[in-house]
Amino acid sequence: MAPSPVVRFAPSPTGLIHLGNVRTALLNWCLAKKAGGRFILRFDDTDGERSRDEYAEAIAADLRWLGMIPDETVRQSDRGLMYGAAAAVLKTAGRLYPAYETEEELDRKRRLARASGRPPIYDRAALKLSEEERARLEAEGRRPHWRFLLNHKPVVWDDLVRGNHSIDAASLSDPVLVREDGTPLYTFTSVVDDADLGITHIIRGEDHVTNTAVQIQLFEALGADAPAFAHHNLLIAASGAGLSKREGSLSIASLRGAGIEPQALAAYATLVGSAEAVRPVRDLAELAELVDLARLSRAPSHVDEAELAALNAKVVHGLSYDDVAQRLHGLGIGGGAAFWETVRPNLSRVDEAAEWWRIATGDLEPVAVEGTDADVIIAARHSLPGGVWDDTTWKFWTRAVAEATGLKGRALFHPLRKALTGRDAGPDMSAFLPFIGRERAQVRLGRSET
Ligand code: GLU
């Protein structure tokens, strides 16, 4: 039996996560959880200047809201010793070498290479430095950065999304793994952690395909088996621009604030650009059954906010009273399950129920009516039902008004709805009328200026 998967979602806490980041998290979650595996949240926070605790907390809260509670959370900023030890292993093996070029010198080399028609690949000049030359550079006050010595051969992997992939490492510069000031860089720390945490599948955006050849060689150099890789297509804005963490575009926080339900957001972020139609799901377990990495689109997928809103409305229409009771209470909405079920089909977000509660129970602006509409209102006033108002009241009342006026259909129902709710459309009046009640109905009809 294959071992259970262990996956990680590895955001850098430098901003709020957006729909595209969450696509990565969800694909990881779905793959791991449907096979009884583990999901690790790893904060890539080695960039001390840009990483913030608030962002790490916000990211964890966004995942929790979506139903993803990590089995383990780690921070790269706590794991410095491990990176130091791994760097020592690579140095001993002759795979990590010091280089002294400044940014300007490297830039000049790249320009020269381009000018003479060569690819701008690092020329490994640092490897040719003698002991004395190195000592001289250090005496000048230069500190080395450290480059990984690539094996110049093709690196091949079977990508779970993109199929067979090959990158010739000879076409790449030896990557810098450790900066002058000793801070290790993402390419390196990621592999050290993935090896240490026993990650079996790296599922991430296709913007990381180019890192993969280097990282596979790094796993090998550290004596670890490389995990399986899956590079999924990216989500892009309707304009065609990439989603950005810094600008907060389509951030989970802003979508939540706009009334998007977690199930809708999760289903949308996962199913858009997949072989499955975007549709509501009850929970992440159901969503996981729909995920098939091999059938994800290869092209970037446009985020269509109208499609997301439409999916959200469908999700809202499927929420039970128990699902929302607490939130309704928090919004000051009464009426229990009956009220929720009455207004639910008219909502595109849960908090819109508050407006219907106000329409049912608050003060409404009087509505001006004329012509046959006025006849309807006058007849309705005269035939105002007595007794307890329930879901049969509307039928008997409108029948009486129909008899008195000879009107039917829209000519009959619309002026009544308008006078009683102030709206042209809305919930089924049979169910809604009891929440308005006799007293308020009488006031609203009485105030209608006929
Ligand atoms: N911190 C990296 C990112 O957010 C993680 C990439 C990876 O999954 O390896 O892009």
XYZ file of C-alpha atoms and ligand atoms in Angstrom:
460
model
C 0.000 0.000 0.000
C 1.280 3.475 -0.823
C 2.194 5.470 2.305
C -0.325 8.176 3.234
C 0.447 11.460 1.577
C 2.044 14.294 3.501
C 1.601 17.680 1.863
C 2.349 21.249 2.752
C 0.983 24.659 1.957
C 3.881 27.090 2.188
C 2.864 30.749 1.989
C 5.241 33.528 2.876
C 3.397 35.687 5.433
C 3.993 38.909 3.537
C 0.369 39.683 2.744
C -3.148 38.322 2.779
C -3.734 35.164 0.787
C -6.006 35.322 -2.253
C -8.161 32.989 -4.252
C -5.161 31.679 -6.201
C -3.165 30.875 -3.047
C -6.154 29.104 -1.636
C -6.444 27.023 -4.795
C -2.990 25.664 -3.953
C -3.937 25.019 -0.323
C -7.176 23.275 -1.310
C -5.609 21.044 -3.939
C -3.083 19.957 -1.315
C -5.782 19.450 1.283
C -8.013 17.457 -1.041
C -5.242 15.170 -2.229
C -4.014 14.475 1.309
C -7.329 14.162 3.092
C -9.040 11.858 0.667
C -6.162 9.445 1.192
C -6.061 9.856 4.990
C -2.888 11.949 4.800
C -1.456 14.947 6.622
C -1.529 18.653 5.763
C 1.250 20.859 7.074
C 1.115 24.641 7.090
C 4.618 26.002 6.612
C 5.300 29.699 6.865
C 8.130 30.669 4.533
C 9.183 33.584 6.684
C 12.943 33.751 6.209
C 12.512 37.248 4.797
C 12.378 38.903 8.203
C 11.762 42.324 6.728
C 8.603 41.525 4.820
C 7.164 38.704 6.944
C 4.638 39.692 9.615
C 3.010 37.750 12.441
C -0.321 39.410 11.660
C -0.236 37.961 8.169
C 0.641 34.491 9.483
C -2.316 34.686 11.864
C -4.611 35.962 9.127
C -3.562 33.134 6.804
C -4.202 30.499 9.496
C -7.594 32.109 10.179
C -8.500 32.084 6.472
C -7.626 28.387 6.203
C -9.638 27.611 9.352
C -12.630 29.501 7.985
C -12.424 27.369 4.845
C -12.313 24.199 6.959
C -8.604 23.450 6.708
C -7.065 22.903 10.137
C -3.421 21.947 9.621
C -2.104 18.809 11.284
C 1.085 20.723 11.988
C 2.331 24.292 11.575
C 5.999 25.153 11.166
C 7.862 28.377 10.609
C 11.072 28.557 8.668
C 12.277 31.283 11.020
C 12.476 28.599 13.756
C 14.549 26.221 11.657
C 17.787 28.116 11.049
C 19.949 25.401 12.622
C 18.651 22.836 10.196
C 19.518 25.002 7.190
C 23.011 25.556 8.595
C 23.495 21.808 8.993
C 22.239 21.108 5.480
C 24.535 23.780 4.048
C 27.451 22.076 5.824
C 26.499 18.746 4.207
C 26.498 20.356 0.775
C 29.813 22.110 1.381
C 31.445 18.849 2.466
C 30.137 17.179 -0.663
C 31.588 19.996 -2.785
C 28.133 21.064 -3.959
C 28.012 24.488 -2.289
C 30.700 26.960 -3.265
C 31.492 30.530 -2.293
C 31.149 33.245 -4.921
C 32.108 36.875 -4.479
C 30.648 38.771 -7.406
C 28.654 41.867 -6.607
C 25.233 42.439 -8.197
C 26.832 44.932 -10.606
C 29.504 42.454 -11.659
C 26.901 39.773 -12.255
C 24.817 42.198 -14.211
C 27.767 43.092 -16.404
C 28.462 39.400 -17.058
C 24.867 38.834 -18.051
C 24.888 41.761 -20.436
C 28.136 40.619 -22.002
C 26.802 37.104 -22.463
C 23.665 38.402 -24.147
C 25.661 40.723 -26.376
C 27.753 37.816 -27.625
C 24.704 35.636 -28.170
C 25.252 33.338 -25.179
C 22.526 32.604 -22.607
C 23.047 34.700 -19.456
C 24.093 31.760 -17.305
C 26.517 32.180 -14.412
C 29.981 31.262 -15.712
C 31.185 29.573 -12.505
C 34.172 31.903 -12.348
C 34.124 31.578 -8.553
C 34.972 27.882 -8.878
C 38.234 28.796 -10.544
C 39.436 31.113 -7.786
C 42.649 30.052 -6.088
C 43.025 30.104 -2.296
C 45.056 33.310 -2.574
C 42.516 35.053 -4.783
C 39.770 34.172 -2.365
C 41.812 35.373 0.586
C 42.453 38.639 -1.241
C 38.747 39.173 -1.924
C 37.942 38.491 1.715
C 40.689 40.861 2.807
C 38.933 43.514 0.665
C 35.948 42.953 2.924
C 33.900 40.852 0.501
C 31.699 38.176 2.006
C 30.719 35.257 -0.174
C 27.279 34.165 -1.165
C 26.953 30.425 -1.740
C 25.982 28.719 -4.957
C 24.755 25.186 -5.516
C 26.865 23.295 -8.047
C 24.335 21.819 -10.445
C 24.987 18.573 -12.262
C 24.773 19.561 -15.904
C 22.329 16.923 -17.030
C 18.623 16.747 -17.829
C 16.333 16.506 -14.817
C 13.206 14.557 -15.539
C 10.048 14.249 -13.480
C 6.546 12.997 -14.036
C 4.424 15.973 -13.057
C 1.041 14.897 -11.702
C -0.613 17.765 -13.585
C 1.635 18.377 -16.572
C 2.920 14.908 -17.281
C 6.493 14.176 -18.263
C 8.755 17.144 -17.817
C 12.433 17.612 -18.529
C 14.680 20.579 -17.803
C 18.327 20.523 -18.756
C 20.230 21.735 -15.690
C 23.008 22.856 -18.037
C 20.673 25.648 -19.126
C 20.479 27.042 -15.578
C 22.758 29.190 -13.440
C 24.035 27.568 -10.279
C 21.482 29.007 -7.859
C 22.450 31.064 -4.841
C 21.301 29.173 -1.747
C 22.806 31.345 0.977
C 23.192 35.131 0.900
C 26.251 37.149 1.950
C 24.672 37.767 5.350
C 24.158 34.030 5.874
C 20.384 33.943 5.275
C 19.303 30.876 3.355
C 17.032 31.334 0.343
C 13.682 29.759 -0.464
C 14.933 27.249 -3.073
C 17.099 25.706 -0.397
C 15.039 26.050 2.795
C 12.042 24.601 1.019
C 13.903 21.425 0.116
C 15.480 21.054 3.560
C 12.024 21.290 5.128
C 10.291 19.092 2.599
C 12.915 16.408 3.214
C 12.793 16.791 6.994
C 8.995 16.796 7.184
C 8.652 13.791 4.911
C 6.615 15.635 2.280
C 5.420 13.119 -0.315
C 3.755 15.529 -2.774
C 4.634 19.114 -3.628
C 1.536 20.659 -5.130
C 2.035 24.291 -6.114
C 1.446 26.836 -8.819
C 3.061 26.446 -12.200
C 5.122 29.574 -11.526
C 7.376 27.166 -9.601
C 8.069 24.743 -12.459
C 11.394 26.450 -13.064
C 12.509 25.769 -9.472
C 11.846 22.091 -9.749
C 14.947 20.892 -11.593
C 17.181 22.617 -9.049
C 15.138 21.343 -6.155
C 15.208 17.733 -7.414
C 19.004 17.930 -7.590
C 19.028 19.407 -4.084
C 16.975 16.524 -2.677
C 19.472 14.128 -4.237
C 22.462 16.072 -2.920
C 20.991 15.956 0.588
C 20.454 12.216 0.314
C 16.646 12.467 0.277
C 14.114 11.064 -2.159
C 12.451 13.802 -4.164
C 8.679 13.920 -3.594
C 6.147 13.812 -6.409
C 5.505 17.203 -8.021
C 2.266 18.699 -9.294
C 2.228 22.187 -10.815
C -1.285 23.446 -11.203
C -2.489 26.230 -13.478
C -2.784 29.694 -11.999
C -5.852 31.829 -11.484
C -5.723 35.246 -13.070
C -7.974 38.290 -12.781
C -10.613 38.981 -15.420
C -8.257 41.647 -16.793
C -5.630 38.962 -17.409
C -3.376 40.275 -14.632
C -1.948 37.891 -12.061
C -3.413 37.898 -8.555
C -1.191 39.664 -6.092
C -0.834 39.130 -2.379
C 0.310 42.649 -1.832
C -2.558 44.429 -3.513
C -5.105 42.302 -1.659
C -6.980 41.652 -4.913
C -9.476 38.839 -4.407
C -8.097 38.262 -0.919
C -9.968 35.721 1.143
C -10.651 38.416 3.738
C -12.288 40.714 1.184
C -14.357 37.916 -0.368
C -15.529 36.843 3.096
C -16.424 40.473 3.792
C -18.412 40.491 0.548
C -20.587 37.679 1.874
C -19.010 34.752 0.050
C -19.554 31.514 1.981
C -16.549 29.282 2.641
C -18.069 26.352 0.740
C -18.622 28.563 -2.308
C -15.136 29.986 -2.169
C -13.553 26.560 -1.754
C -15.584 25.020 -4.562
C -14.856 27.910 -6.887
C -11.119 28.088 -6.176
C -10.770 24.347 -6.697
C -13.121 23.596 -9.570
C -12.534 26.585 -11.844
C -10.180 25.449 -14.583
C -10.702 21.782 -13.726
C -12.540 19.069 -15.608
C -15.507 19.427 -13.246
C -18.212 22.059 -13.551
C -18.149 24.756 -10.876
C -20.919 23.727 -8.505
C -21.865 23.840 -4.827
C -20.429 21.250 -2.499
C -21.486 20.485 1.027
C -17.969 20.282 2.448
C -14.325 19.730 1.618
C -14.717 15.949 1.749
C -17.217 16.151 -1.111
C -14.940 18.580 -2.938
C -11.970 16.234 -2.547
C -13.842 13.561 -4.469
C -14.055 15.918 -7.462
C -10.351 16.731 -7.596
C -8.287 15.029 -10.250
C -4.906 16.687 -10.694
C -4.311 14.993 -14.015
C -7.410 16.659 -15.459
C -6.677 20.257 -14.462
C -6.480 22.684 -17.333
C -2.972 23.647 -18.439
C -3.945 27.205 -19.251
C -4.409 29.931 -16.628
C -8.038 30.278 -15.513
C -9.789 33.622 -15.381
C -11.591 34.435 -12.173
C -15.155 35.395 -13.006
C -16.557 37.219 -9.998
C -20.109 37.003 -11.354
C -19.762 33.214 -11.551
C -18.468 33.142 -7.989
C -21.415 35.274 -6.821
C -23.875 32.990 -8.634
C -22.297 29.921 -7.037
C -22.472 31.660 -3.677
C -26.195 32.301 -4.107
C -26.730 28.590 -4.802
C -24.779 27.710 -1.675
C -26.808 30.188 0.397
C -30.040 28.668 -0.943
C -28.886 25.301 0.354
C -27.955 26.441 3.887
C -30.190 25.069 6.619
C -31.417 27.148 9.532
C -28.973 25.302 11.793
C -26.120 26.330 9.503
C -26.902 30.009 9.942
C -28.891 30.338 13.213
C -26.019 31.900 15.111
C -25.223 34.393 12.399
C -28.882 35.384 12.036
C -29.055 35.917 15.759
C -25.933 38.078 15.570
C -27.616 40.170 12.852
C -30.674 40.693 15.058
C -32.891 38.563 12.823
C -35.758 36.669 14.494
C -38.460 34.452 13.092
C -36.584 31.174 13.513
C -36.349 28.535 10.813
C -39.628 29.668 9.221
C -38.314 33.142 8.469
C -34.990 31.835 7.153
C -36.707 29.377 4.850
C -39.059 32.082 3.599
C -36.392 34.583 2.603
C -33.550 32.190 1.703
C -34.452 31.798 -2.004
C -34.191 35.576 -2.434
C -30.736 35.983 -0.973
C -27.394 36.103 -2.667
C -25.636 36.436 0.685
C -26.732 35.470 4.177
C -26.634 38.954 5.679
C -29.208 40.188 3.155
C -31.733 38.400 5.391
C -31.388 41.418 7.713
C -32.968 43.646 5.069
C -35.937 41.294 4.750
C -36.300 41.217 8.530
C -36.382 45.006 8.502
C -38.956 44.927 5.698
C -41.074 42.474 7.696
C -40.842 44.152 11.060
C -39.625 47.718 10.660
C -41.102 50.989 9.471
C -41.463 51.317 5.725
C -41.725 54.386 3.587
C -45.298 54.827 2.289
C -45.771 53.887 -1.360
C -47.772 56.058 -3.744
C -50.347 54.164 -5.806
C -52.818 55.202 -8.490
C -55.241 53.789 -11.030
C -56.295 50.163 -10.582
C -53.462 49.764 -8.043
C -55.336 52.185 -5.796
C -58.517 50.113 -6.242
C -56.599 47.053 -5.070
C -55.282 48.803 -1.970
C -58.691 50.169 -1.043
C -60.283 46.727 -1.478
C -57.486 45.136 0.552
C -58.054 47.603 3.380
C -61.714 46.732 3.416
C -61.130 42.992 3.444
C -58.239 42.898 5.934
C -58.440 39.386 7.408
C -59.036 38.942 11.103
C -57.905 36.135 13.382
C -54.444 34.629 13.435
C -52.373 35.307 10.310
C -50.765 32.195 8.894
C -49.646 30.931 5.493
C -53.239 30.591 4.269
C -54.111 34.235 4.976
C -52.631 35.641 1.769
C -54.669 33.279 -0.395
C -58.008 34.125 1.210
C -57.287 37.825 1.336
C -56.205 38.130 -2.294
C -59.206 36.070 -3.353
C -61.458 38.599 -1.638
C -59.615 41.506 -3.279
C -59.867 39.784 -6.667
C -63.608 39.458 -6.260
C -64.011 43.058 -5.211
C -61.894 44.521 -8.043
C -62.235 41.977 -10.827
C -58.434 42.030 -11.154
C -56.083 39.078 -11.240
C -52.421 38.168 -11.839
C -49.831 40.898 -11.652
C -52.444 43.686 -11.582
C -53.751 42.169 -8.373
C -50.605 40.932 -6.651
C -48.028 43.551 -7.526
C -49.664 46.592 -5.860
C -50.267 44.580 -2.737
C -46.695 43.329 -2.569
C -45.430 46.843 -3.227
C -47.590 48.413 -0.524
C -46.805 45.694 2.015
C -43.045 45.314 1.413
C -41.987 48.397 -0.534
C -40.466 46.069 -3.104
C -41.410 44.897 -6.576
C -40.218 41.374 -5.932
C -39.295 39.217 -2.989
C -40.194 36.146 -0.982
C -43.361 34.164 -1.437
C -46.049 36.417 0.080
C -48.030 33.541 1.643
C -45.030 32.724 3.814
C -43.853 36.312 4.296
C -47.152 37.937 5.241
C -47.415 36.368 8.725
C -44.094 38.041 9.644
C -45.516 41.422 8.674
C -48.657 40.652 10.642
C -52.066 42.288 10.697
C -51.139 45.430 12.541
C -48.265 46.484 10.320
C -50.170 45.437 7.194
C -53.005 47.694 8.209
C -50.663 50.617 8.776
C -48.874 50.084 5.456
C -52.090 49.873 3.468
C -53.585 52.790 5.387
C -50.601 55.002 4.623
C -50.484 54.135 0.953
C -51.388 57.346 -0.788
C -54.312 56.393 -2.994
N 6.730 30.191 -0.315
C 6.587 29.706 -1.646
C 5.470 30.469 -2.329
O 4.618 31.013 -1.634
C 6.285 28.230 -1.628
C 6.455 27.555 -2.933
C 6.404 26.052 -2.813
O 5.296 25.551 -2.602
O 7.435 25.419 -2.903
O 5.409 30.594 -3.513
